Amino acid sequence: MGRTPVCSQGLNRGAWSLEEDRILANYIESHGAGKWSSVPKEAGLNRTGKSCRLRWLNYLRPGLKRGNITQEEEDLIIRLHKLLGNRWSLIAGRLPGRTDNEIKNYWNTILRKKVQRGSSLAQAVHHELESAQTKATRCSSSILIDLKVDGEIQSKDNAAGDQNCRGGASMPPSDDPFLFNEDMADGWMRGEEIQPAFAWEFGSLACFMGTEDFLWSNDVFHK
DNA sequence: AACGACTTCAACCGCGCTGTA
DNA sequence: TTACAGCGCGGTTGAAGTCGT
């Protein structure tokens, strides 16, 4: 797979050789990742920094899984794509050991067709959304959610009942259990008081309720 | 076996964002 | 404020592999 190496302006392009991989891996191991523009020169590689970064992140980096995307991973990708769209790096961030490039390729070659065909997987996602709605409805406490609307984080406060969201759908009314408070935000971000799975159920619910125009904040998921 | 069509996925490209001087 | 460099992201490309006839 890949491209055959060609020379352009004296630089190697195309598929990486085993020797190039070894040089890059050794360099990163001793110097750490970063400063990609200086990596080729210092490591003695006839590549662009960009190419080195890509090779490291998508292929050489430790902890990468390769191939054999599981059914669970596939289901998660479908759900996340419905929520996030083509934000592959965000989706990859929820799948340990997977790269954005790998997920993007997997989506474009396999999952897109499955979803377009209205496969059983898509039906399963719909079932998940209905299930998430039921569970969230049962929740009596406030739930924190940062919604990124038109590029800005819109905070929603349960007590204030603020309705400042803009976009393609309305938020639930202020007395609705789906609104959040800041205390829950801290707990959520620590990943201790609220299980990530529940966060995703809520995310699915937001999608199910027709709030696809809202994008989830990176901060909520990564902090 | 041969060959064309289709699929896969590593790698490249271009753009936008962010930090710095 | 502006210009520039570095980086990261999503879209696209194209060689290699697979499949169907």
PDB file of N, CA, C and O in Angstrom, chain A residues 109-149:
ATOM      1  N   THR A 109     -14.376   3.871   3.830  1.00  0.00           N
ATOM      2  CA  THR A 109     -14.377   2.655   3.027  1.00  0.00           C
ATOM      3  C   THR A 109     -15.444   1.654   3.452  1.00  0.00           C
ATOM      4  O   THR A 109     -15.895   0.867   2.636  1.00  0.00           O
ATOM      5  N   ILE A 110     -15.820   1.672   4.714  1.00  0.00           N
ATOM      6  CA  ILE A 110     -16.724   0.625   5.203  1.00  0.00           C
ATOM      7  C   ILE A 110     -18.000   1.185   5.830  1.00  0.00           C
ATOM      8  O   ILE A 110     -19.106   0.883   5.392  1.00  0.00           O
ATOM      9  N   LEU A 111     -17.832   2.027   6.837  1.00  0.00           N
ATOM     10  CA  LEU A 111     -19.000   2.418   7.627  1.00  0.00           C
ATOM     11  C   LEU A 111     -19.972   3.306   6.875  1.00  0.00           C
ATOM     12  O   LEU A 111     -21.182   3.186   7.040  1.00  0.00           O
ATOM     13  N   ARG A 112     -19.450   4.196   6.049  1.00  0.00           N
ATOM     14  CA  ARG A 112     -20.346   5.098   5.317  1.00  0.00           C
ATOM     15  C   ARG A 112     -21.344   4.299   4.481  1.00  0.00           C
ATOM     16  O   ARG A 112     -22.526   4.607   4.430  1.00  0.00           O
ATOM     17  N   LYS A 113     -20.813   3.260   3.850  1.00  0.00           N
ATOM     18  CA  LYS A 113     -21.691   2.434   3.021  1.00  0.00           C
ATOM     19  C   LYS A 113     -22.733   1.711   3.875  1.00  0.00           C
ATOM     20  O   LYS A 113     -23.893   1.621   3.514  1.00  0.00           O
ATOM     21  N   LYS A 114     -22.256   1.202   5.008  1.00  0.00           N
ATOM     22  CA  LYS A 114     -23.178   0.494   5.904  1.00  0.00           C
ATOM     23  C   LYS A 114     -24.299   1.417   6.358  1.00  0.00           C
ATOM     24  O   LYS A 114     -25.473   1.046   6.347  1.00  0.00           O
ATOM     25  N   VAL A 115     -23.909   2.607   6.779  1.00  0.00           N
ATOM     26  CA  VAL A 115     -24.912   3.549   7.288  1.00  0.00           C
ATOM     27  C   VAL A 115     -25.855   3.963   6.178  1.00  0.00           C
ATOM     28  O   VAL A 115     -27.070   4.058   6.368  1.00  0.00           O
ATOM     29  N   GLN A 116     -25.292   4.212   4.993  1.00  0.00           N
ATOM     30  CA  GLN A 116     -26.126   4.624   3.864  1.00  0.00           C
ATOM     31  C   GLN A 116     -27.132   3.547   3.479  1.00  0.00           C
ATOM     32  O   GLN A 116     -28.230   3.825   3.041  1.00  0.00           O
ATOM     33  N   ARG A 117     -26.707   2.309   3.654  1.00  0.00           N
ATOM     34  CA  ARG A 117     -27.607   1.202   3.324  1.00  0.00           C
ATOM     35  C   ARG A 117     -28.700   1.030   4.360  1.00  0.00           C
ATOM     36  O   ARG A 117     -29.608   0.227   4.180  1.00  0.00           O
ATOM     37  N   GLY A 118     -28.627   1.805   5.425  1.00  0.00           N
ATOM     38  CA  GLY A 118     -29.611   1.637   6.481  1.00  0.00           C
ATOM     39  C   GLY A 118     -29.475   0.279   7.121  1.00  0.00           C
ATOM     40  O   GLY A 118     -30.447  -0.434   7.354  1.00  0.00           O
ATOM     41  N   SER A 119     -28.243  -0.079   7.426  1.00  0.00           N
ATOM     42  CA  SER A 119     -27.948  -1.401   7.956  1.00  0.00           C
ATOM     43  C   SER A 119     -28.507  -1.579   9.354  1.00  0.00           C
ATOM     44  O   SER A 119     -29.009  -0.667   9.980  1.00  0.00           O
ATOM     45  N   SER A 120     -28.373  -2.751   9.839  1.00  0.00           N
ATOM     46  CA  SER A 120     -28.829  -3.049  11.190  1.00  0.00           C
ATOM     47  C   SER A 120     -28.050  -2.247  12.220  1.00  0.00           C
ATOM     48  O   SER A 120     -28.543  -1.958  13.300  1.00  0.00           O
ATOM     49  N   LEU A 121     -26.824  -1.880  11.847  1.00  0.00           N
ATOM     50  CA  LEU A 121     -26.035  -1.069  12.776  1.00  0.00           C
ATOM     51  C   LEU A 121     -26.681   0.280  13.001  1.00  0.00           C
ATOM     52  O   LEU A 121     -26.761   0.772  14.113  1.00  0.00           O
ATOM     53  N   ALA A 122     -27.147   0.871  11.910  1.00  0.00           N
ATOM     54  CA  ALA A 122     -27.796   2.163  12.037  1.00  0.00           C
ATOM     55  C   ALA A 122     -29.049   2.041  12.892  1.00  0.00           C
ATOM     56  O   ALA A 122     -29.354   2.911  13.709  1.00  0.00           O
ATOM     57  N   GLN A 123     -29.749   0.933  12.720  1.00  0.00           N
ATOM     58  CA  GLN A 123     -30.933   0.707  13.536  1.00  0.00           C
ATOM     59  C   GLN A 123     -30.551   0.543  15.008  1.00  0.00           C
ATOM     60  O   GLN A 123     -31.268   0.989  15.904  1.00  0.00           O
ATOM     61  N   ALA A 124     -29.397  -0.102  15.205  1.00  0.00           N
ATOM     62  CA  ALA A 124     -28.922  -0.270  16.575  1.00  0.00           C
ATOM     63  C   ALA A 124     -28.623   1.069  17.216  1.00  0.00           C
ATOM     64  O   ALA A 124     -28.893   1.291  18.397  1.00  0.00           O
ATOM     65  N   VAL A 125     -28.050   1.982  16.422  1.00  0.00           N
ATOM     66  CA  VAL A 125     -27.765   3.320  16.942  1.00  0.00           C
ATOM     67  C   VAL A 125     -29.056   3.993  17.359  1.00  0.00           C
ATOM     68  O   VAL A 125     -29.155   4.596  18.426  1.00  0.00           O
ATOM     69  N   HIS A 126     -30.078   3.853  16.511  1.00  0.00           N
ATOM     70  CA  HIS A 126     -31.371   4.465  16.844  1.00  0.00           C
ATOM     71  C   HIS A 126     -31.914   3.895  18.144  1.00  0.00           C
ATOM     72  O   HIS A 126     -32.436   4.602  18.996  1.00  0.00           O
ATOM     73  N   HIS A 127     -31.742   2.592  18.302  1.00  0.00           N
ATOM     74  CA  HIS A 127     -32.193   1.945  19.532  1.00  0.00           C
ATOM     75  C   HIS A 127     -31.442   2.517  20.735  1.00  0.00           C
ATOM     76  O   HIS A 127     -32.019   2.767  21.793  1.00  0.00           O
ATOM     77  N   GLU A 128     -30.112   2.724  20.544  1.00  0.00           N
ATOM     78  CA  GLU A 128     -29.293   3.293  21.611  1.00  0.00           C
ATOM     79  C   GLU A 128     -29.813   4.663  22.014  1.00  0.00           C
ATOM     80  O   GLU A 128     -29.875   5.019  23.178  1.00  0.00           O
ATOM     81  N   LEU A 129     -30.171   5.442  21.015  1.00  0.00           N
ATOM     82  CA  LEU A 129     -30.630   6.792  21.293  1.00  0.00           C
ATOM     83  C   LEU A 129     -31.909   6.758  22.115  1.00  0.00           C
ATOM     84  O   LEU A 129     -32.084   7.510  23.059  1.00  0.00           O
ATOM     85  N   GLU A 130     -32.804   5.865  21.759  1.00  0.00           N
ATOM     86  CA  GLU A 130     -34.050   5.750  22.510  1.00  0.00           C
ATOM     87  C   GLU A 130     -33.765   5.303  23.936  1.00  0.00           C
ATOM     88  O   GLU A 130     -34.361   5.791  24.888  1.00  0.00           O
ATOM     89  N   SER A 131     -32.828   4.388  24.054  1.00  0.00           N
ATOM     90  CA  SER A 131     -32.452   3.900  25.382  1.00  0.00           C
ATOM     91  C   SER A 131     -31.854   5.023  26.214  1.00  0.00           C
ATOM     92  O   SER A 131     -32.143   5.169  27.398  1.00  0.00           O
ATOM     93  N   ALA A 132     -31.000   5.836  25.577  1.00  0.00           N
ATOM     94  CA  ALA A 132     -30.360   6.952  26.276  1.00  0.00           C
ATOM     95  C   ALA A 132     -31.399   7.936  26.773  1.00  0.00           C
ATOM     96  O   ALA A 132     -31.297   8.474  27.867  1.00  0.00           O
ATOM     97  N   GLN A 133     -32.414   8.155  25.971  1.00  0.00           N
ATOM     98  CA  GLN A 133     -33.462   9.089  26.375  1.00  0.00           C
ATOM     99  C   GLN A 133     -34.145   8.595  27.652  1.00  0.00           C
ATOM    100  O   GLN A 133     -34.358   9.349  28.588  1.00  0.00           O
ATOM    101  N   THR A 134     -34.440   7.313  27.673  1.00  0.00           N
ATOM    102  CA  THR A 134     -35.100   6.740  28.838  1.00  0.00           C
ATOM    103  C   THR A 134     -34.253   6.909  30.083  1.00  0.00           C
ATOM    104  O   THR A 134     -34.732   7.341  31.121  1.00  0.00           O
ATOM    105  N   LYS A 135     -32.969   6.587  29.965  1.00  0.00           N
ATOM    106  CA  LYS A 135     -32.085   6.667  31.125  1.00  0.00           C
ATOM    107  C   LYS A 135     -31.929   8.097  31.611  1.00  0.00           C
ATOM    108  O   LYS A 135     -31.954   8.368  32.808  1.00  0.00           O
ATOM    109  N   ALA A 136     -31.757   9.020  30.681  1.00  0.00           N
ATOM    110  CA  ALA A 136     -31.554  10.407  31.067  1.00  0.00           C
ATOM    111  C   ALA A 136     -32.807  10.972  31.716  1.00  0.00           C
ATOM    112  O   ALA A 136     -32.741  11.786  32.628  1.00  0.00           O
ATOM    113  N   THR A 137     -33.967  10.532  31.252  1.00  0.00           N
ATOM    114  CA  THR A 137     -35.214  11.014  31.831  1.00  0.00           C
ATOM    115  C   THR A 137     -35.319  10.605  33.292  1.00  0.00           C
ATOM    116  O   THR A 137     -35.837  11.335  34.117  1.00  0.00           O
ATOM    117  N   ARG A 138     -34.758   9.440  33.603  1.00  0.00           N
ATOM    118  CA  ARG A 138     -34.824   8.956  34.977  1.00  0.00           C
ATOM    119  C   ARG A 138     -33.883   9.706  35.906  1.00  0.00           C
ATOM    120  O   ARG A 138     -34.017   9.650  37.104  1.00  0.00           O
ATOM    121  N   CYS A 139     -32.908  10.391  35.337  1.00  0.00           N
ATOM    122  CA  CYS A 139     -31.905  11.061  36.160  1.00  0.00           C
ATOM    123  C   CYS A 139     -32.527  12.273  36.846  1.00  0.00           C
ATOM    124  O   CYS A 139     -33.083  13.139  36.207  1.00  0.00           O
ATOM    125  N   SER A 140     -32.390  12.335  38.172  1.00  0.00           N
ATOM    126  CA  SER A 140     -33.034  13.424  38.906  1.00  0.00           C
ATOM    127  C   SER A 140     -32.101  14.607  39.112  1.00  0.00           C
ATOM    128  O   SER A 140     -32.546  15.703  39.376  1.00  0.00           O
ATOM    129  N   SER A 141     -30.777  14.382  39.015  1.00  0.00           N
ATOM    130  CA  SER A 141     -29.848  15.477  39.267  1.00  0.00           C
ATOM    131  C   SER A 141     -29.539  16.227  37.970  1.00  0.00           C
ATOM    132  O   SER A 141     -29.826  15.774  36.879  1.00  0.00           O
ATOM    133  N   SER A 142     -28.903  17.406  38.135  1.00  0.00           N
ATOM    134  CA  SER A 142     -28.521  18.189  36.977  1.00  0.00           C
ATOM    135  C   SER A 142     -27.356  17.538  36.248  1.00  0.00           C
ATOM    136  O   SER A 142     -26.549  16.839  36.835  1.00  0.00           O
ATOM    137  N   ILE A 143     -27.282  17.767  34.983  1.00  0.00           N
ATOM    138  CA  ILE A 143     -26.203  17.231  34.171  1.00  0.00           C
ATOM    139  C   ILE A 143     -25.473  18.395  33.538  1.00  0.00           C
ATOM    140  O   ILE A 143     -26.104  19.296  33.004  1.00  0.00           O
ATOM    141  N   LEU A 144     -24.174  18.365  33.609  1.00  0.00           N
ATOM    142  CA  LEU A 144     -23.434  19.444  32.972  1.00  0.00           C
ATOM    143  C   LEU A 144     -23.221  19.148  31.505  1.00  0.00           C
ATOM    144  O   LEU A 144     -22.940  18.037  31.114  1.00  0.00           O
ATOM    145  N   ILE A 145     -23.363  20.170  30.752  1.00  0.00           N
ATOM    146  CA  ILE A 145     -23.065  20.035  29.325  1.00  0.00           C
ATOM    147  C   ILE A 145     -22.597  21.387  28.808  1.00  0.00           C
ATOM    148  O   ILE A 145     -23.190  22.409  29.094  1.00  0.00           O
ATOM    149  N   ASP A 146     -21.494  21.389  28.136  1.00  0.00           N
ATOM    150  CA  ASP A 146     -21.063  22.589  27.422  1.00  0.00           C
ATOM    151  C   ASP A 146     -21.430  22.383  25.979  1.00  0.00           C
ATOM    152  O   ASP A 146     -21.036  21.395  25.368  1.00  0.00           O
ATOM    153  N   LEU A 147     -22.185  23.260  25.446  1.00  0.00           N
ATOM    154  CA  LEU A 147     -22.544  23.154  24.038  1.00  0.00           C
ATOM    155  C   LEU A 147     -21.795  24.215  23.269  1.00  0.00           C
ATOM    156  O   LEU A 147     -21.807  25.384  23.630  1.00  0.00           O
ATOM    157  N   LYS A 148     -21.144  23.800  22.243  1.00  0.00           N
ATOM    158  CA  LYS A 148     -20.398  24.739  21.425  1.00  0.00           C
ATOM    159  C   LYS A 148     -21.322  25.185  20.298  1.00  0.00           C
ATOM    160  O   LYS A 148     -21.677  24.402  19.424  1.00  0.00           O
ATOM    161  N   VAL A 149     -21.710  26.425  20.343  1.00  0.00           N
ATOM    162  CA  VAL A 149     -22.663  26.937  19.374  1.00  0.00           C
ATOM    163  C   VAL A 149     -22.018  28.066  18.594  1.00  0.00           C
ATOM    164  O   VAL A 149     -21.508  29.019  19.162  1.00  0.00           O
TER     165      VAL A 149
END
